[in-house]
C-alpha positions as a Markdown table, in Angstrom:
| # | Residue | x | y | z |
|---|---|---|---|---|
| 1 | Unk | 95.9 | 127.1 | 78.6 |
| 2 | Unk | 95.3 | 123.5 | 77.3 |
| 3 | Unk | 92.1 | 121.9 | 78.4 |
| 4 | Unk | 92.2 | 118.8 | 80.5 |
| 5 | Unk | 89.9 | 115.8 | 80.9 |
| 6 | Unk | 88.3 | 114.8 | 84.2 |
| 7 | Unk | 91.2 | 112.4 | 84.8 |
| 8 | Unk | 93.7 | 115.2 | 84.5 |
| 9 | Unk | 95.1 | 114.2 | 81.1 |
| 10 | Unk | 95.4 | 116.8 | 78.3 |
| 11 | Unk | 92.2 | 117.0 | 76.2 |
| 12 | Unk | 92.5 | 115.9 | 72.6 |
| 13 | Unk | 92.5 | 118.2 | 69.6 |
| 14 | Unk | 89.6 | 118.2 | 67.3 |
| 15 | Unk | 91.2 | 115.9 | 64.7 |
| 16 | Unk | 91.9 | 113.3 | 67.4 |
| 17 | Unk | 88.4 | 113.5 | 68.8 |
| 18 | Unk | 87.0 | 112.9 | 65.4 |
| 19 | Unk | 89.2 | 109.9 | 64.8 |
| 20 | Unk | 88.0 | 108.4 | 68.1 |
| 21 | Unk | 84.4 | 109.0 | 67.2 |
| 22 | Unk | 84.9 | 107.4 | 63.8 |
| 23 | Unk | 86.7 | 104.4 | 65.1 |
| 24 | Unk | 84.0 | 103.7 | 67.6 |
| 25 | Unk | 81.1 | 104.4 | 65.3 |
| 26 | Unk | 82.5 | 102.3 | 62.5 |
| 27 | Unk | 82.6 | 99.3 | 64.7 |
| 28 | Unk | 78.9 | 99.8 | 65.4 |
| 29 | Unk | 78.3 | 100.0 | 61.7 |
| 30 | Unk | 80.0 | 96.7 | 61.2 |
| 31 | Unk | 78.2 | 95.0 | 64.1 |
| 32 | Unk | 74.8 | 96.2 | 63.1 |
| 33 | Unk | 75.5 | 95.4 | 59.4 |
| 34 | Unk | 76.3 | 91.9 | 60.4 |
| 35 | Unk | 73.2 | 91.4 | 62.6 |
| 36 | Unk | 70.9 | 93.5 | 60.5 |
| 37 | Unk | 71.8 | 91.4 | 57.4 |
| 38 | Unk | 70.8 | 88.2 | 59.1 |
| 39 | Unk | 67.4 | 89.6 | 60.1 |
| 40 | Unk | 66.8 | 91.2 | 56.7 |
| 41 | Unk | 67.5 | 88.0 | 54.8 |
| 42 | Unk | 66.0 | 85.7 | 57.4 |
| 43 | Unk | 63.3 | 84.4 | 55.0 |
| 44 | Unk | 66.0 | 83.7 | 52.4 |
| 45 | Unk | 68.4 | 82.1 | 54.9 |
| 46 | Unk | 65.6 | 79.8 | 56.1 |
| 47 | Unk | 65.2 | 78.5 | 52.5 |
| 48 | Unk | 69.0 | 78.0 | 52.0 |
| 49 | Unk | 70.0 | 76.3 | 55.3 |
| 50 | Unk | 66.9 | 74.3 | 56.5 |
| 51 | Unk | 64.8 | 71.6 | 55.0 |
| 52 | Unk | 62.0 | 72.6 | 52.5 |
| 53 | Unk | 58.4 | 71.8 | 53.2 |
| 54 | Unk | 57.5 | 73.7 | 56.4 |
| 55 | Unk | 58.2 | 77.4 | 56.0 |
| 56 | Unk | 57.2 | 78.4 | 59.5 |
| 57 | Unk | 59.4 | 75.7 | 61.0 |
| 58 | Unk | 62.4 | 76.9 | 58.9 |
| 59 | Unk | 61.8 | 80.5 | 59.9 |
| 60 | Unk | 61.5 | 79.6 | 63.5 |
| 61 | Unk | 64.8 | 77.7 | 63.2 |
| 62 | Unk | 66.4 | 80.7 | 61.6 |
| 63 | Unk | 65.3 | 83.0 | 64.5 |
| 64 | Unk | 66.5 | 80.3 | 66.9 |
| 65 | Unk | 69.9 | 81.1 | 65.5 |
| 66 | Unk | 69.4 | 84.7 | 66.6 |
| 67 | Unk | 68.5 | 83.5 | 70.1 |
| 68 | Unk | 71.5 | 81.1 | 70.3 |
| 69 | Unk | 74.0 | 83.8 | 69.3 |
| 70 | Unk | 72.6 | 86.1 | 71.9 |
| 71 | Unk | 72.2 | 83.4 | 74.6 |
| 72 | Unk | 76.0 | 83.2 | 74.5 |
| 73 | Unk | 76.6 | 86.9 | 74.6 |
| 74 | Unk | 76.4 | 87.3 | 78.4 |
| 75 | Unk | 78.9 | 84.5 | 78.7 |
| 76 | Unk | 81.2 | 86.2 | 76.2 |
| 77 | Unk | 80.7 | 89.5 | 78.1 |
| 78 | Unk | 81.9 | 87.9 | 81.3 |
| 79 | Unk | 85.2 | 87.3 | 79.5 |
| 80 | Unk | 85.6 | 90.2 | 77.1 |
| 81 | Unk | 84.2 | 92.9 | 79.5 |
| 82 | Unk | 86.8 | 92.3 | 82.2 |
| 83 | Unk | 89.4 | 92.0 | 79.4 |
| 84 | Unk | 88.6 | 95.6 | 78.4 |
| 85 | Unk | 89.0 | 96.6 | 82.1 |
| 86 | Unk | 92.3 | 94.8 | 82.3 |
| 87 | Unk | 93.9 | 95.0 | 78.9 |
| 88 | Unk | 92.3 | 98.1 | 77.5 |
| 89 | Unk | 89.3 | 99.3 | 75.6 |
| 90 | Unk | 91.2 | 99.6 | 72.3 |
| 91 | Unk | 92.5 | 96.0 | 72.5 |
| 92 | Unk | 89.0 | 94.6 | 72.9 |
| 93 | Unk | 87.6 | 96.8 | 70.1 |
| 94 | Unk | 90.2 | 95.4 | 67.7 |
| 95 | Unk | 89.3 | 91.9 | 68.7 |
| 96 | Unk | 85.5 | 92.3 | 68.5 |
| 97 | Unk | 85.4 | 93.7 | 65.0 |
| 98 | Unk | 87.6 | 90.9 | 63.7 |
| 99 | Unk | 85.6 | 88.1 | 65.3 |
| 100 | Unk | 82.2 | 89.5 | 64.2 |
| 101 | Unk | 83.4 | 89.8 | 60.6 |
| 102 | Unk | 84.7 | 86.3 | 60.5 |
| 103 | Unk | 81.3 | 85.0 | 61.5 |
| 104 | Unk | 79.5 | 87.1 | 58.9 |
| 105 | Unk | 81.9 | 86.3 | 56.0 |
| 106 | Unk | 81.6 | 82.6 | 57.0 |
| 107 | Unk | 77.8 | 82.6 | 56.3 |
| 108 | Unk | 78.6 | 83.9 | 52.9 |
| 109 | Unk | 80.9 | 81.0 | 52.2 |
| 110 | Unk | 78.8 | 78.1 | 53.7 |
| 111 | Unk | 77.4 | 75.3 | 51.5 |
| 112 | Unk | 73.6 | 75.1 | 51.7 |
| 113 | Unk | 71.3 | 72.4 | 53.1 |
| 114 | Unk | 70.9 | 71.0 | 49.5 |
| 115 | Unk | 74.7 | 70.5 | 49.3 |
| 116 | Unk | 75.6 | 69.1 | 52.8 |
| 117 | Unk | 72.4 | 68.4 | 54.5 |
| 118 | Unk | 72.1 | 68.8 | 58.3 |
| 119 | Unk | 75.6 | 70.1 | 58.6 |
| 120 | Unk | 74.5 | 73.3 | 56.9 |
| 121 | Unk | 72.4 | 74.7 | 59.8 |
| 122 | Unk | 74.9 | 73.4 | 62.3 |
| 123 | Unk | 77.7 | 75.4 | 60.7 |
| 124 | Unk | 75.4 | 78.4 | 60.3 |
| 125 | Unk | 74.7 | 78.4 | 64.0 |
| 126 | Unk | 78.5 | 78.3 | 64.6 |
| 127 | Unk | 78.9 | 81.4 | 62.5 |
| 128 | Unk | 76.1 | 83.1 | 64.5 |
| 129 | Unk | 78.0 | 82.2 | 67.7 |
| 130 | Unk | 81.1 | 83.9 | 66.4 |
| 131 | Unk | 79.0 | 87.0 | 65.5 |
| 132 | Unk | 77.5 | 86.9 | 69.0 |
| 133 | Unk | 80.9 | 86.6 | 70.7 |
| 134 | Unk | 82.3 | 89.5 | 68.7 |
| 135 | Unk | 79.3 | 91.7 | 69.2 |
| 136 | Unk | 78.9 | 91.0 | 72.9 |
| 137 | Unk | 80.9 | 94.0 | 74.1 |
| 138 | Unk | 81.3 | 96.0 | 70.9 |
| 139 | Unk | 78.6 | 98.5 | 71.5 |
| 140 | Unk | 79.2 | 99.2 | 75.2 |
| 141 | Unk | 83.0 | 99.3 | 74.8 |
| 142 | Unk | 82.7 | 101.6 | 71.8 |
| 143 | Unk | 80.5 | 104.0 | 73.8 |
| 144 | Unk | 82.8 | 103.8 | 76.7 |
| 145 | Unk | 85.7 | 104.5 | 74.4 |
| 146 | Unk | 84.0 | 107.7 | 73.3 |
| 147 | Unk | 82.9 | 108.8 | 76.8 |
| 148 | Unk | 86.4 | 108.3 | 78.3 |
| 149 | Unk | 88.1 | 110.3 | 75.5 |
| 150 | Unk | 85.8 | 113.3 | 76.1 |
| 151 | Unk | 85.4 | 115.7 | 79.0 |
| 152 | Unk | 82.0 | 114.3 | 79.9 |
| 153 | Unk | 79.9 | 117.5 | 79.3 |
| 154 | Unk | 77.8 | 116.2 | 76.5 |
| 155 | Unk | 77.4 | 112.5 | 77.2 |
| 156 | Unk | 73.9 | 112.0 | 75.9 |
| 157 | Unk | 74.7 | 113.8 | 72.6 |
| 158 | Unk | 77.7 | 111.6 | 72.1 |
| 159 | Unk | 75.6 | 108.6 | 73.0 |
| 160 | Unk | 73.1 | 109.8 | 70.3 |
| 161 | Unk | 75.9 | 109.7 | 67.7 |
| 162 | Unk | 76.7 | 106.2 | 68.8 |
| 163 | Unk | 73.0 | 105.2 | 68.5 |
| 164 | Unk | 72.9 | 106.9 | 65.1 |
| 165 | Unk | 75.7 | 104.8 | 63.8 |
| 166 | Unk | 73.7 | 101.6 | 64.7 |
| 167 | Unk | 71.2 | 102.7 | 62.0 |
| 168 | Unk | 73.9 | 103.0 | 59.3 |
| 169 | Unk | 74.9 | 99.3 | 59.5 |
| 170 | Unk | 71.4 | 97.9 | 59.0 |
| 171 | Unk | 70.8 | 100.6 | 56.4 |
| 172 | Unk | 73.8 | 99.4 | 54.4 |
| 173 | Unk | 72.7 | 95.8 | 54.9 |
| 174 | Unk | 69.2 | 96.4 | 53.7 |
| 175 | Unk | 70.3 | 98.7 | 50.9 |
| 176 | Unk | 72.8 | 96.2 | 49.6 |
| 177 | Unk | 70.3 | 93.3 | 49.9 |
| 178 | Unk | 67.7 | 95.4 | 48.1 |
| 179 | Unk | 70.1 | 96.3 | 45.2 |
| 180 | Unk | 71.3 | 92.7 | 44.9 |
| 181 | Unk | 67.7 | 91.3 | 44.9 |
| 182 | Unk | 66.4 | 93.8 | 42.3 |
| 183 | Unk | 69.5 | 93.7 | 40.1 |
| 184 | Unk | 69.8 | 90.0 | 39.8 |
| 185 | Unk | 67.5 | 87.3 | 38.2 |
| 186 | Unk | 65.6 | 85.5 | 41.0 |
| 187 | Unk | 67.3 | 82.2 | 40.1 |
| 188 | Unk | 70.8 | 83.7 | 40.3 |
| 189 | Unk | 70.1 | 85.4 | 43.6 |
| 190 | Unk | 68.7 | 82.2 | 45.1 |
| 191 | Unk | 71.7 | 80.2 | 43.8 |
| 192 | Unk | 74.6 | 82.5 | 44.8 |
| 193 | Unk | 73.7 | 86.2 | 44.8 |
| 194 | Unk | 72.5 | 86.1 | 48.4 |
| 195 | Unk | 76.1 | 85.5 | 49.5 |
| 196 | Unk | 77.3 | 88.9 | 48.2 |
| 197 | Unk | 76.0 | 91.0 | 51.1 |
| 198 | Unk | 77.7 | 88.7 | 53.7 |
| 199 | Unk | 81.1 | 88.7 | 51.9 |
| 200 | Unk | 81.1 | 92.5 | 51.9 |
| 201 | Unk | 81.8 | 92.4 | 55.6 |
| 202 | Unk | 85.4 | 91.6 | 54.9 |
| 203 | Unk | 86.4 | 95.0 | 53.4 |
| 204 | Unk | 84.3 | 96.8 | 56.0 |
| 205 | Unk | 86.2 | 95.0 | 58.8 |
| 206 | Unk | 89.6 | 95.7 | 57.3 |
| 207 | Unk | 88.8 | 99.5 | 57.2 |
| 208 | Unk | 87.6 | 99.4 | 60.8 |
| 209 | Unk | 90.7 | 97.5 | 62.0 |
| 210 | Unk | 93.0 | 100.0 | 60.3 |
| 211 | Unk | 91.3 | 103.0 | 61.9 |
| 212 | Unk | 91.2 | 101.4 | 65.4 |
| 213 | Unk | 94.9 | 100.6 | 65.2 |
| 214 | Unk | 95.6 | 104.3 | 64.8 |
| 215 | Unk | 93.8 | 105.7 | 67.8 |
| 216 | Unk | 95.1 | 105.9 | 71.4 |
| 217 | Unk | 93.9 | 104.1 | 74.5 |
| 218 | Unk | 91.6 | 106.2 | 76.7 |
| 219 | Unk | 93.2 | 108.5 | 79.3 |
| 220 | Unk | 91.1 | 107.0 | 82.1 |
| 221 | Unk | 92.2 | 103.5 | 81.3 |
| 222 | Unk | 95.9 | 104.5 | 81.1 |
| 223 | Unk | 95.5 | 106.2 | 84.5 |
| 224 | Unk | 93.9 | 103.0 | 85.9 |
| 225 | Unk | 96.6 | 100.8 | 84.5 |
| 226 | Unk | 99.3 | 103.0 | 86.0 |
| 227 | Unk | 97.6 | 102.9 | 89.5 |
| 228 | Unk | 97.2 | 99.1 | 89.2 |
| 229 | Unk | 100.8 | 98.7 | 88.3 |
| 230 | Unk | 102.0 | 100.7 | 91.3 |
| 231 | Unk | 99.6 | 99.1 | 93.8 |
| 232 | Unk | 100.5 | 95.5 | 92.7 |
| 233 | Unk | 96.9 | 94.5 | 93.8 |
| 234 | Unk | 95.2 | 91.9 | 91.6 |
| 235 | Unk | 92.3 | 93.5 | 89.7 |
| 236 | Unk | 89.0 | 91.6 | 89.7 |
| 237 | Unk | 86.6 | 93.9 | 87.7 |
| 238 | Unk | 83.9 | 91.3 | 87.0 |
| 239 | Unk | 83.6 | 90.1 | 90.6 |
| 240 | Unk | 83.6 | 93.7 | 91.9 |
| 241 | Unk | 80.9 | 94.7 | 89.3 |
| 242 | Unk | 78.6 | 91.9 | 90.4 |
| 243 | Unk | 79.2 | 92.3 | 94.1 |
| 244 | Unk | 79.0 | 96.1 | 94.3 |
| 245 | Unk | 76.9 | 97.2 | 91.4 |
| 246 | Unk | 74.2 | 94.6 | 90.8 |
| 247 | Unk | 71.5 | 97.1 | 91.7 |
| 248 | Unk | 72.6 | 99.6 | 89.1 |
| 249 | Unk | 72.8 | 96.9 | 86.5 |
| 250 | Unk | 69.2 | 95.8 | 87.2 |
| 251 | Unk | 68.0 | 99.4 | 86.9 |
| 252 | Unk | 69.8 | 99.8 | 83.5 |
| 253 | Unk | 68.3 | 96.5 | 82.2 |
| 254 | Unk | 64.8 | 97.6 | 83.3 |
| 255 | Unk | 65.1 | 101.0 | 81.8 |
| 256 | Unk | 66.2 | 99.7 | 78.4 |
| 257 | Unk | 63.8 | 96.7 | 78.3 |
| 258 | Unk | 61.2 | 98.3 | 75.9 |
| 259 | Unk | 63.9 | 99.6 | 73.6 |
| 260 | Unk | 65.7 | 96.3 | 73.5 |
| 261 | Unk | 62.6 | 94.6 | 72.2 |
| 262 | Unk | 61.9 | 97.5 | 69.8 |
| 263 | Unk | 65.4 | 97.4 | 68.4 |
| 264 | Unk | 65.2 | 93.7 | 67.5 |
| 265 | Unk | 61.7 | 94.1 | 65.9 |
| 266 | Unk | 63.3 | 96.7 | 63.6 |
| 267 | Unk | 66.4 | 94.7 | 62.9 |
| 268 | Unk | 65.1 | 91.2 | 62.6 |
| 269 | Unk | 61.3 | 91.1 | 62.3 |
| 270 | Unk | 59.7 | 94.0 | 60.3 |
| 271 | Unk | 60.8 | 92.6 | 56.9 |
| 272 | Unk | 59.5 | 89.2 | 57.9 |
| 273 | Unk | 56.2 | 90.6 | 59.2 |
| 274 | Unk | 55.6 | 92.5 | 56.0 |
| 275 | Unk | 56.4 | 89.5 | 53.8 |
| 276 | Unk | 54.1 | 87.3 | 55.8 |
| 277 | Unk | 51.4 | 90.1 | 55.5 |
| 278 | Unk | 51.6 | 89.7 | 51.7 |
| 279 | Unk | 53.9 | 92.5 | 50.7 |
| 280 | Unk | 56.6 | 91.8 | 48.1 |
| 281 | Unk | 60.1 | 91.2 | 49.5 |
| 282 | Unk | 61.4 | 94.2 | 47.6 |
| 283 | Unk | 58.7 | 96.5 | 49.1 |
| 284 | Unk | 59.5 | 95.2 | 52.6 |
| 285 | Unk | 63.2 | 95.8 | 52.2 |
| 286 | Unk | 62.4 | 99.3 | 50.8 |
| 287 | Unk | 60.4 | 100.1 | 54.0 |
| 288 | Unk | 63.3 | 98.8 | 56.1 |
| 289 | Unk | 65.7 | 101.1 | 54.2 |
| 290 | Unk | 63.5 | 104.1 | 55.1 |
| 291 | Unk | 63.5 | 103.1 | 58.8 |
| 292 | Unk | 67.3 | 103.1 | 58.9 |
| 293 | Unk | 67.6 | 106.3 | 56.8 |
| 294 | Unk | 65.6 | 108.3 | 59.4 |
| 295 | Unk | 67.1 | 106.5 | 62.4 |
| 296 | Unk | 70.0 | 108.8 | 63.1 |
| 297 | Unk | 67.9 | 112.0 | 63.4 |
| 298 | Unk | 65.8 | 111.1 | 66.5 |
| 299 | Unk | 68.9 | 109.4 | 68.1 |
| 300 | Unk | 70.9 | 112.7 | 68.0 |
| 301 | Unk | 67.9 | 114.8 | 68.9 |
| 302 | Unk | 67.0 | 112.6 | 71.9 |
| 303 | Unk | 70.6 | 112.9 | 73.1 |
| 304 | Unk | 70.6 | 116.7 | 72.9 |
| 305 | Unk | 67.3 | 116.9 | 74.8 |
| 306 | Unk | 68.5 | 114.6 | 77.5 |
| 307 | Unk | 71.6 | 116.7 | 78.0 |
| 308 | Unk | 69.5 | 119.9 | 78.2 |
| 309 | Unk | 66.4 | 118.9 | 80.1 |
| 310 | Unk | 67.4 | 115.6 | 81.8 |
| 311 | Unk | 66.9 | 112.1 | 80.6 |
| 312 | Unk | 63.4 | 111.4 | 82.1 |
| 313 | Unk | 61.6 | 113.6 | 79.6 |
| 314 | Unk | 62.7 | 111.9 | 76.4 |
| 315 | Unk | 62.7 | 108.4 | 77.9 |
| 316 | Unk | 59.1 | 108.7 | 79.4 |
| 317 | Unk | 57.8 | 110.5 | 76.3 |
| 318 | Unk | 59.3 | 107.8 | 74.0 |
| 319 | Unk | 58.0 | 104.9 | 76.0 |
| 320 | Unk | 54.6 | 106.6 | 76.4 |
| 321 | Unk | 54.3 | 106.8 | 72.6 |
| 322 | Unk | 55.3 | 103.1 | 72.3 |
| 323 | Unk | 52.5 | 102.2 | 74.7 |
| 324 | Unk | 50.0 | 104.1 | 72.5 |
| 325 | Unk | 51.3 | 103.1 | 69.1 |
| 326 | Unk | 52.9 | 99.7 | 69.2 |
| 327 | Unk | 49.7 | 97.7 | 68.6 |
| 328 | Unk | 48.5 | 100.1 | 65.9 |
| 329 | Unk | 51.9 | 99.6 | 64.2 |
| 330 | Unk | 51.4 | 95.9 | 63.8 |
| 331 | Unk | 47.7 | 96.4 | 62.8 |
| 332 | Unk | 48.9 | 98.7 | 60.1 |
| 333 | Unk | 51.4 | 96.1 | 58.8 |
| 334 | Unk | 48.5 | 93.6 | 58.6 |
| 335 | Unk | 46.2 | 96.1 | 56.9 |
| 336 | Unk | 47.4 | 95.4 | 53.3 |
| 337 | Unk | 48.1 | 99.0 | 52.7 |
| 338 | Unk | 51.8 | 99.6 | 51.8 |
| 339 | Unk | 51.8 | 103.4 | 52.5 |
| 340 | Unk | 50.2 | 102.8 | 55.9 |
| 341 | Unk | 52.6 | 100.0 | 56.8 |
| 342 | Unk | 55.6 | 102.1 | 55.8 |
| 343 | Unk | 54.5 | 105.1 | 57.8 |
| 344 | Unk | 53.9 | 102.8 | 60.8 |
| 345 | Unk | 57.4 | 101.2 | 60.8 |
| 346 | Unk | 59.1 | 104.5 | 60.2 |
| 347 | Unk | 57.3 | 106.1 | 63.2 |
| 348 | Unk | 58.1 | 103.0 | 65.3 |
| 349 | Unk | 61.8 | 103.4 | 64.4 |
| 350 | Unk | 61.7 | 107.2 | 65.2 |
| 351 | Unk | 60.4 | 106.5 | 68.7 |
| 352 | Unk | 62.9 | 103.6 | 69.3 |
| 353 | Unk | 65.9 | 105.7 | 68.4 |
| 354 | Unk | 64.7 | 108.8 | 70.2 |
| 355 | Unk | 65.2 | 107.1 | 73.6 |
| 356 | Unk | 68.4 | 105.4 | 72.7 |
| 357 | Unk | 70.9 | 108.0 | 73.8 |
| 358 | Unk | 70.0 | 108.3 | 77.5 |
| 359 | Unk | 69.7 | 104.5 | 77.6 |
| 360 | Unk | 73.2 | 104.1 | 76.2 |
| 361 | Unk | 74.5 | 106.5 | 78.8 |
| 362 | Unk | 72.8 | 104.5 | 81.6 |
| 363 | Unk | 74.2 | 101.2 | 80.3 |
| 364 | Unk | 77.8 | 102.5 | 80.4 |
| 365 | Unk | 78.2 | 105.5 | 82.7 |
| 366 | Unk | 76.3 | 104.1 | 85.7 |
| 367 | Unk | 79.6 | 102.5 | 86.8 |
| 368 | Unk | 83.0 | 103.6 | 87.9 |
| 369 | Unk | 85.8 | 103.4 | 85.4 |
| 370 | Unk | 87.6 | 100.4 | 87.0 |
| 371 | Unk | 84.6 | 98.1 | 86.4 |
| 372 | Unk | 82.8 | 100.0 | 83.7 |
| 373 | Unk | 83.5 | 97.7 | 80.8 |
| 374 | Unk | 82.6 | 94.6 | 82.8 |
| 375 | Unk | 79.4 | 96.0 | 84.3 |
| 376 | Unk | 78.2 | 97.7 | 81.1 |
| 377 | Unk | 78.8 | 94.6 | 79.0 |
| 378 | Unk | 77.0 | 92.4 | 81.5 |
| 379 | Unk | 73.9 | 94.5 | 82.0 |
| 380 | Unk | 73.6 | 95.3 | 78.2 |
| 381 | Unk | 74.0 | 91.7 | 77.1 |
| 382 | Unk | 71.7 | 90.2 | 79.8 |
| 383 | Unk | 68.9 | 92.6 | 78.8 |
| 384 | Unk | 69.6 | 92.1 | 75.1 |
| 385 | Unk | 69.6 | 88.3 | 75.4 |
| 386 | Unk | 66.6 | 88.0 | 77.6 |
| 387 | Unk | 64.4 | 90.5 | 75.9 |
| 388 | Unk | 65.8 | 91.5 | 72.6 |
| 389 | Unk | 67.0 | 88.3 | 71.1 |
| 390 | Unk | 63.8 | 86.5 | 71.8 |
| 391 | Unk | 61.6 | 89.2 | 70.2 |
| 392 | Unk | 61.6 | 87.6 | 66.7 |
| 393 | Unk | 61.0 | 84.1 | 68.0 |
| 394 | Unk | 58.1 | 85.3 | 70.2 |
| 395 | Unk | 56.6 | 87.3 | 67.4 |
| 396 | Unk | 56.7 | 84.3 | 65.0 |
| 397 | Unk | 55.2 | 82.0 | 67.6 |
| 398 | Unk | 52.4 | 84.4 | 68.6 |
| 399 | Unk | 51.6 | 85.0 | 64.9 |
| 400 | Unk | 51.3 | 81.3 | 64.3 |
| 401 | Unk | 49.1 | 81.0 | 67.4 |
| 402 | Unk | 46.7 | 83.9 | 66.8 |
| 403 | Unk | 47.1 | 84.8 | 63.1 |
| 404 | Unk | 47.9 | 88.4 | 63.9 |
| 405 | Unk | 51.0 | 90.4 | 64.8 |
| 406 | Unk | 48.9 | 92.6 | 67.1 |
| 407 | Unk | 49.4 | 90.0 | 69.8 |
| 408 | Unk | 53.1 | 90.6 | 69.9 |
| 409 | Unk | 52.3 | 94.3 | 70.0 |
| 410 | Unk | 50.6 | 93.8 | 73.3 |
| 411 | Unk | 53.6 | 91.9 | 74.6 |
| 412 | Unk | 55.9 | 94.8 | 73.7 |
| 413 | Unk | 53.5 | 97.3 | 75.2 |
| 414 | Unk | 53.7 | 95.5 | 78.6 |
| 415 | Unk | 57.5 | 95.6 | 78.5 |
| 416 | Unk | 57.4 | 99.3 | 77.8 |
| 417 | Unk | 55.2 | 99.9 | 80.8 |
| 418 | Unk | 57.9 | 98.3 | 83.0 |
| 419 | Unk | 60.5 | 100.6 | 81.5 |
| 420 | Unk | 58.3 | 103.7 | 82.2 |
| 421 | Unk | 58.1 | 102.6 | 85.9 |
| 422 | Unk | 61.9 | 102.3 | 86.1 |
| 423 | Unk | 62.3 | 105.8 | 84.5 |
| 424 | Unk | 59.8 | 107.3 | 87.0 |
| 425 | Unk | 61.1 | 105.7 | 90.2 |
| 426 | Unk | 64.6 | 104.3 | 89.6 |
| 427 | Unk | 66.3 | 106.3 | 86.9 |
| 428 | Unk | 70.1 | 105.7 | 87.0 |
| 429 | Unk | 71.8 | 109.0 | 88.1 |
| 430 | Unk | 74.4 | 108.9 | 85.4 |
| 431 | Unk | 72.0 | 109.8 | 82.6 |
| 432 | Unk | 71.1 | 113.1 | 84.3 |
| 433 | Unk | 74.6 | 114.1 | 85.3 |
| 434 | Unk | 75.1 | 116.4 | 82.4 |
| 435 | Unk | 72.0 | 118.4 | 83.2 |
| 436 | Unk | 73.2 | 118.9 | 86.8 |
| 437 | Unk | 76.7 | 120.0 | 85.5 |
| 438 | Unk | 75.1 | 122.5 | 83.2 |
| 439 | Unk | 73.0 | 123.9 | 86.0 |
| 440 | Unk | 76.0 | 124.1 | 88.3 |
| 441 | Unk | 78.1 | 125.9 | 85.7 |
| 442 | Unk | 75.3 | 128.4 | 85.0 |
């Protein structure tokens, strides 16, 4: 007898399931390549697109571009999230990968400040806005796409695969940057070589679009669309999500707060922190490569543990380690010892990805299918904008104020304490659903 999904549709064969996973994960790779590249080359971008003379001001302006692109993400989520509930997950996934890549390739084509003056940073920020719009619902819609194509009996493991793919994009971004920096003369890289990593987003996007065009819409969405067509009732997913599910959205934001900060430290600040601590740019990039290379392992492991034992154990364990080790991580970066700094940033990444799977499940599966894309996009982007996107800016500001990155470490420690309290007293039920199903089946 053929297996069926929870919605009553026939389950996919193994080949189709793999194609769905690949299509969703490849979009994550492109998204995090785009954003990881900007963070990895932040020091270089600040030299190219902002006036010379005040390196700190230029770097702050570069990170302000990060904040701006993310400040618009909740607004974009209010449009694209409901669009995924009304027009389909697949439709929006095709749209997001195209818009993201246009923004990234645009940076690679822009004239510098030396060529066009103040227009350079303005157009740079416009490209960042395009990246932010495209990325606003990419991650949650891709995770939703995976969940709705599966039977639902291994959600955290699948979420772990999704988190793992977010390490591949920055790994590629950092590896490409490292190879270009080390292979080219410094003058050539500063003149035009820095553009190469940004332009590589074009072929990556074309591959992603091709694969996504050849996968089917999710069974749950098709069923919802059929019901909506028969009922003739106007669908208002965003309004319904805000009215009926605001409490679940707040719990998901609080639960993911510490990891949101940690993710952006990895993606957009570790390289900068190491360079400012006196390490060569090539060594800082090499350390970043190692963090992304090990990233998939804890993501998948954390997902498996969450499915088997419940989400509270990996979430509380991970955040507990953050509370203990975040300040020492930044002290290690400032120690002047390259081995110590590398070990610290790799351990930090391991912890951050370990808690990622159950958090992804909470972001997406805490809501019913008819509002899932709207609610997940909104809670994820509000948390990411308010806490994640400001991390690099706060870190640079605190360093300038105190002369040490340990101050920012204390800031992140406080955020992680909030997430622990949510995990203890307000854990979203969806992340523990698989454990209850496994117990019931046993």
